[in-house]
Amino acid sequence: MSEHIIDHYANQIPILPGEYLPAYLARLRKMTCGIEPRRLMSFSGSTQMGKLHQLFPRVASCFAYRPSERERSGALLQEHLGSRYWRGFLDEKAYKEHVQQVNLKVKSKRSIFEGEELLDSLKPMKFCEHCRDDDIERYGTPMWHAAHQVTSLYVCEKHRVPLHQFSLEADKTLLDYPVITNSVAANSASVQADPLRTWLDVASKQLLKIRTIHNRERIKDIKSDMTRAFRAKETPYTMRINIEYRNAWRSYAADSLNALCPNEQCFKFFLARPSLGLTQQLKQNAPVRHPLIFLLAMKFAEDMVGGNLS
């Protein structure tokens, strides 16, 4: 077979509109149960499909950007809804280097965003019960939606209701839950709204409405606004920020991460990384910044100096 095995089966079982790509691959795997997982995912160098420790799973990266004559593979995530959330937070060179490493099957567990592997409990699978009912009626399949899996999105844009969340057991992946079964629905819980989640939800939805190239420009403008708000000064080698702001940011980030995910290991990791400090969030030439941390920095700036940066 000259084409990749996924291309072969994707012709017969296409991805549904808005479907979360890793869940689609898991569904494809279940419907082609005679195919050995390593063969199905041979281009990724990884069989950890469905693990939620990365914003952009490596298996999805390879599938979406492999050379292909068909648009389904070659451009699936070029402007995929979910990709708009995170692609504005890294420059194109950093993104292409990451994809190149994956395509070369470099055996590395490093995520494209530092610290992603510690955010498992921050990112349970999420779904809208009304979307689920609609999908069963329309497609006969209660699929996972890509937009609902955005880390900091908590309310369904279409139905304006809180999403439900379902946490996978430690030894489970999307291979075990490729669709939203009745069991998943029964063992889910509605996301509880609070001011921080509400703010993050609104900011995330704005990111999803803008093309990647425009998001990058918008984030540059926000960084400039934050720099002025903190009276910071960027030099060729560093960013000078008042120590009081830096210390306040550390405390704010710890409290926010603890509120979103009461996991001591998680927020201690973030606070120990210089690349996740306030300086890194403001530097214009930083090639990569973690989306959630940057959004929290925006909220921190608004709380500290007033005004609206979003």
PDB file of N, CA, C and O in Angstrom, residues 193-231:
ATOM      1  N   ALA A 193     -18.420  27.350  37.532  1.00  0.00           N
ATOM      2  CA  ALA A 193     -17.934  28.665  37.117  1.00  0.00           C
ATOM      3  C   ALA A 193     -17.396  29.451  38.310  1.00  0.00           C
ATOM      4  O   ALA A 193     -17.846  29.303  39.436  1.00  0.00           O
ATOM      5  N   ASP A 194     -16.385  30.271  38.044  1.00  0.00           N
ATOM      6  CA  ASP A 194     -15.861  31.228  39.017  1.00  0.00           C
ATOM      7  C   ASP A 194     -15.263  32.373  38.202  1.00  0.00           C
ATOM      8  O   ASP A 194     -15.122  32.265  36.981  1.00  0.00           O
ATOM      9  N   PRO A 195     -14.918  33.506  38.834  1.00  0.00           N
ATOM     10  CA  PRO A 195     -14.429  34.663  38.064  1.00  0.00           C
ATOM     11  C   PRO A 195     -13.208  34.357  37.194  1.00  0.00           C
ATOM     12  O   PRO A 195     -13.121  34.840  36.061  1.00  0.00           O
ATOM     13  N   LEU A 196     -12.252  33.564  37.694  1.00  0.00           N
ATOM     14  CA  LEU A 196     -11.057  33.266  36.912  1.00  0.00           C
ATOM     15  C   LEU A 196     -11.399  32.431  35.690  1.00  0.00           C
ATOM     16  O   LEU A 196     -10.966  32.741  34.564  1.00  0.00           O
ATOM     17  N   ARG A 197     -12.177  31.373  35.864  1.00  0.00           N
ATOM     18  CA  ARG A 197     -12.550  30.532  34.730  1.00  0.00           C
ATOM     19  C   ARG A 197     -13.395  31.302  33.719  1.00  0.00           C
ATOM     20  O   ARG A 197     -13.265  31.097  32.501  1.00  0.00           O
ATOM     21  N   THR A 198     -14.259  32.175  34.212  1.00  0.00           N
ATOM     22  CA  THR A 198     -15.075  32.977  33.303  1.00  0.00           C
ATOM     23  C   THR A 198     -14.196  33.872  32.446  1.00  0.00           C
ATOM     24  O   THR A 198     -14.389  33.989  31.226  1.00  0.00           O
ATOM     25  N   TRP A 199     -13.198  34.521  33.062  1.00  0.00           N
ATOM     26  CA  TRP A 199     -12.292  35.392  32.313  1.00  0.00           C
ATOM     27  C   TRP A 199     -11.493  34.581  31.298  1.00  0.00           C
ATOM     28  O   TRP A 199     -11.359  34.982  30.128  1.00  0.00           O
ATOM     29  N   LEU A 200     -10.949  33.439  31.717  1.00  0.00           N
ATOM     30  CA  LEU A 200     -10.161  32.599  30.808  1.00  0.00           C
ATOM     31  C   LEU A 200     -11.011  32.097  29.647  1.00  0.00           C
ATOM     32  O   LEU A 200     -10.542  32.018  28.501  1.00  0.00           O
ATOM     33  N   ASP A 201     -12.258  31.777  29.922  1.00  0.00           N
ATOM     34  CA  ASP A 201     -13.154  31.282  28.879  1.00  0.00           C
ATOM     35  C   ASP A 201     -13.377  32.348  27.815  1.00  0.00           C
ATOM     36  O   ASP A 201     -13.305  32.074  26.614  1.00  0.00           O
ATOM     37  N   VAL A 202     -13.643  33.564  28.245  1.00  0.00           N
ATOM     38  CA  VAL A 202     -13.879  34.662  27.291  1.00  0.00           C
ATOM     39  C   VAL A 202     -12.616  34.932  26.475  1.00  0.00           C
ATOM     40  O   VAL A 202     -12.679  35.073  25.240  1.00  0.00           O
ATOM     41  N   ALA A 203     -11.453  34.976  27.137  1.00  0.00           N
ATOM     42  CA  ALA A 203     -10.196  35.233  26.428  1.00  0.00           C
ATOM     43  C   ALA A 203      -9.882  34.120  25.436  1.00  0.00           C
ATOM     44  O   ALA A 203      -9.397  34.372  24.328  1.00  0.00           O
ATOM     45  N   SER A 204     -10.159  32.883  25.808  1.00  0.00           N
ATOM     46  CA  SER A 204      -9.896  31.747  24.929  1.00  0.00           C
ATOM     47  C   SER A 204     -10.787  31.782  23.701  1.00  0.00           C
ATOM     48  O   SER A 204     -10.339  31.482  22.585  1.00  0.00           O
ATOM     49  N   LYS A 205     -12.041  32.135  23.884  1.00  0.00           N
ATOM     50  CA  LYS A 205     -12.954  32.206  22.737  1.00  0.00           C
ATOM     51  C   LYS A 205     -12.517  33.284  21.749  1.00  0.00           C
ATOM     52  O   LYS A 205     -12.698  33.143  20.533  1.00  0.00           O
ATOM     53  N   GLN A 206     -11.929  34.363  22.254  1.00  0.00           N
ATOM     54  CA  GLN A 206     -11.423  35.394  21.348  1.00  0.00           C
ATOM     55  C   GLN A 206     -10.274  34.852  20.501  1.00  0.00           C
ATOM     56  O   GLN A 206     -10.166  35.148  19.315  1.00  0.00           O
ATOM     57  N   LEU A 207      -9.405  34.040  21.128  1.00  0.00           N
ATOM     58  CA  LEU A 207      -8.302  33.438  20.383  1.00  0.00           C
ATOM     59  C   LEU A 207      -8.813  32.511  19.286  1.00  0.00           C
ATOM     60  O   LEU A 207      -8.224  32.415  18.205  1.00  0.00           O
ATOM     61  N   LEU A 208      -9.896  31.820  19.549  1.00  0.00           N
ATOM     62  CA  LEU A 208     -10.427  30.853  18.600  1.00  0.00           C
ATOM     63  C   LEU A 208     -11.080  31.519  17.390  1.00  0.00           C
ATOM     64  O   LEU A 208     -11.312  30.875  16.381  1.00  0.00           O
ATOM     65  N   LYS A 209     -11.359  32.798  17.512  1.00  0.00           N
ATOM     66  CA  LYS A 209     -12.044  33.491  16.416  1.00  0.00           C
ATOM     67  C   LYS A 209     -11.080  34.172  15.450  1.00  0.00           C
ATOM     68  O   LYS A 209     -11.505  34.728  14.439  1.00  0.00           O
ATOM     69  N   ILE A 210      -9.789  34.144  15.774  1.00  0.00           N
ATOM     70  CA  ILE A 210      -8.810  34.897  14.986  1.00  0.00           C
ATOM     71  C   ILE A 210      -7.830  33.943  14.331  1.00  0.00           C
ATOM     72  O   ILE A 210      -7.377  32.974  14.943  1.00  0.00           O
ATOM     73  N   ARG A 211      -7.468  34.197  13.092  1.00  0.00           N
ATOM     74  CA  ARG A 211      -6.501  33.356  12.397  1.00  0.00           C
ATOM     75  C   ARG A 211      -5.138  33.447  13.080  1.00  0.00           C
ATOM     76  O   ARG A 211      -4.813  34.445  13.724  1.00  0.00           O
ATOM     77  N   THR A 212      -4.337  32.403  12.911  1.00  0.00           N
ATOM     78  CA  THR A 212      -3.052  32.308  13.599  1.00  0.00           C
ATOM     79  C   THR A 212      -2.185  33.537  13.389  1.00  0.00           C
ATOM     80  O   THR A 212      -1.638  34.099  14.339  1.00  0.00           O
ATOM     81  N   ILE A 213      -2.039  33.967  12.155  1.00  0.00           N
ATOM     82  CA  ILE A 213      -1.147  35.093  11.855  1.00  0.00           C
ATOM     83  C   ILE A 213      -1.612  36.355  12.572  1.00  0.00           C
ATOM     84  O   ILE A 213      -0.799  37.152  13.060  1.00  0.00           O
ATOM     85  N   HIS A 214      -2.907  36.545  12.682  1.00  0.00           N
ATOM     86  CA  HIS A 214      -3.438  37.720  13.365  1.00  0.00           C
ATOM     87  C   HIS A 214      -3.316  37.579  14.878  1.00  0.00           C
ATOM     88  O   HIS A 214      -3.128  38.567  15.591  1.00  0.00           O
ATOM     89  N   ASN A 215      -3.422  36.339  15.378  1.00  0.00           N
ATOM     90  CA  ASN A 215      -3.223  36.117  16.802  1.00  0.00           C
ATOM     91  C   ASN A 215      -1.809  36.481  17.221  1.00  0.00           C
ATOM     92  O   ASN A 215      -1.589  37.030  18.291  1.00  0.00           O
ATOM     93  N   ARG A 216      -0.836  36.154  16.383  1.00  0.00           N
ATOM     94  CA  ARG A 216       0.550  36.483  16.708  1.00  0.00           C
ATOM     95  C   ARG A 216       0.731  37.989  16.813  1.00  0.00           C
ATOM     96  O   ARG A 216       1.404  38.493  17.717  1.00  0.00           O
ATOM     97  N   GLU A 217       0.131  38.724  15.900  1.00  0.00           N
ATOM     98  CA  GLU A 217       0.223  40.181  15.946  1.00  0.00           C
ATOM     99  C   GLU A 217      -0.508  40.726  17.173  1.00  0.00           C
ATOM    100  O   GLU A 217      -0.028  41.662  17.825  1.00  0.00           O
ATOM    101  N   ARG A 218      -1.659  40.147  17.472  1.00  0.00           N
ATOM    102  CA  ARG A 218      -2.430  40.597  18.626  1.00  0.00           C
ATOM    103  C   ARG A 218      -1.670  40.363  19.919  1.00  0.00           C
ATOM    104  O   ARG A 218      -1.643  41.219  20.812  1.00  0.00           O
ATOM    105  N   ILE A 219      -1.017  39.211  20.033  1.00  0.00           N
ATOM    106  CA  ILE A 219      -0.253  38.899  21.239  1.00  0.00           C
ATOM    107  C   ILE A 219       0.939  39.842  21.377  1.00  0.00           C
ATOM    108  O   ILE A 219       1.290  40.256  22.484  1.00  0.00           O
ATOM    109  N   LYS A 220       1.554  40.213  20.257  1.00  0.00           N
ATOM    110  CA  LYS A 220       2.644  41.192  20.307  1.00  0.00           C
ATOM    111  C   LYS A 220       2.137  42.523  20.867  1.00  0.00           C
ATOM    112  O   LYS A 220       2.804  43.165  21.684  1.00  0.00           O
ATOM    113  N   ASP A 221       0.966  42.937  20.408  1.00  0.00           N
ATOM    114  CA  ASP A 221       0.389  44.194  20.894  1.00  0.00           C
ATOM    115  C   ASP A 221       0.068  44.106  22.393  1.00  0.00           C
ATOM    116  O   ASP A 221       0.298  45.058  23.144  1.00  0.00           O
ATOM    117  N   ILE A 222      -0.456  42.966  22.823  1.00  0.00           N
ATOM    118  CA  ILE A 222      -0.786  42.795  24.243  1.00  0.00           C
ATOM    119  C   ILE A 222       0.479  42.841  25.085  1.00  0.00           C
ATOM    120  O   ILE A 222       0.508  43.445  26.167  1.00  0.00           O
ATOM    121  N   LYS A 223       1.553  42.212  24.599  1.00  0.00           N
ATOM    122  CA  LYS A 223       2.821  42.251  25.333  1.00  0.00           C
ATOM    123  C   LYS A 223       3.325  43.683  25.460  1.00  0.00           C
ATOM    124  O   LYS A 223       3.850  44.075  26.515  1.00  0.00           O
ATOM    125  N   SER A 224       3.171  44.470  24.405  1.00  0.00           N
ATOM    126  CA  SER A 224       3.587  45.870  24.474  1.00  0.00           C
ATOM    127  C   SER A 224       2.764  46.627  25.510  1.00  0.00           C
ATOM    128  O   SER A 224       3.311  47.430  26.285  1.00  0.00           O
ATOM    129  N   ASP A 225       1.458  46.363  25.530  1.00  0.00           N
ATOM    130  CA  ASP A 225       0.594  47.012  26.518  1.00  0.00           C
ATOM    131  C   ASP A 225       0.980  46.602  27.937  1.00  0.00           C
ATOM    132  O   ASP A 225       1.000  47.432  28.859  1.00  0.00           O
ATOM    133  N   MET A 226       1.281  45.335  28.133  1.00  0.00           N
ATOM    134  CA  MET A 226       1.675  44.850  29.456  1.00  0.00           C
ATOM    135  C   MET A 226       3.013  45.455  29.878  1.00  0.00           C
ATOM    136  O   MET A 226       3.203  45.814  31.047  1.00  0.00           O
ATOM    137  N   THR A 227       3.932  45.577  28.934  1.00  0.00           N
ATOM    138  CA  THR A 227       5.238  46.171  29.231  1.00  0.00           C
ATOM    139  C   THR A 227       5.088  47.607  29.709  1.00  0.00           C
ATOM    140  O   THR A 227       5.716  48.031  30.688  1.00  0.00           O
ATOM    141  N   ARG A 228       4.225  48.357  29.025  1.00  0.00           N
ATOM    142  CA  ARG A 228       3.985  49.743  29.446  1.00  0.00           C
ATOM    143  C   ARG A 228       3.283  49.784  30.791  1.00  0.00           C
ATOM    144  O   ARG A 228       3.606  50.627  31.650  1.00  0.00           O
ATOM    145  N   ALA A 229       2.333  48.875  31.003  1.00  0.00           N
ATOM    146  CA  ALA A 229       1.589  48.872  32.259  1.00  0.00           C
ATOM    147  C   ALA A 229       2.505  48.612  33.451  1.00  0.00           C
ATOM    148  O   ALA A 229       2.330  49.201  34.522  1.00  0.00           O
ATOM    149  N   PHE A 230       3.485  47.740  33.271  1.00  0.00           N
ATOM    150  CA  PHE A 230       4.415  47.408  34.351  1.00  0.00           C
ATOM    151  C   PHE A 230       5.656  48.313  34.370  1.00  0.00           C
ATOM    152  O   PHE A 230       6.568  48.105  35.159  1.00  0.00           O
ATOM    153  N   ARG A 231       5.671  49.307  33.451  1.00  0.00           N
ATOM    154  CA  ARG A 231       6.823  50.203  33.313  1.00  0.00           C
ATOM    155  C   ARG A 231       8.119  49.396  33.155  1.00  0.00           C
ATOM    156  O   ARG A 231       9.170  49.747  33.704  1.00  0.00           O
TER     157      ARG A 231
END
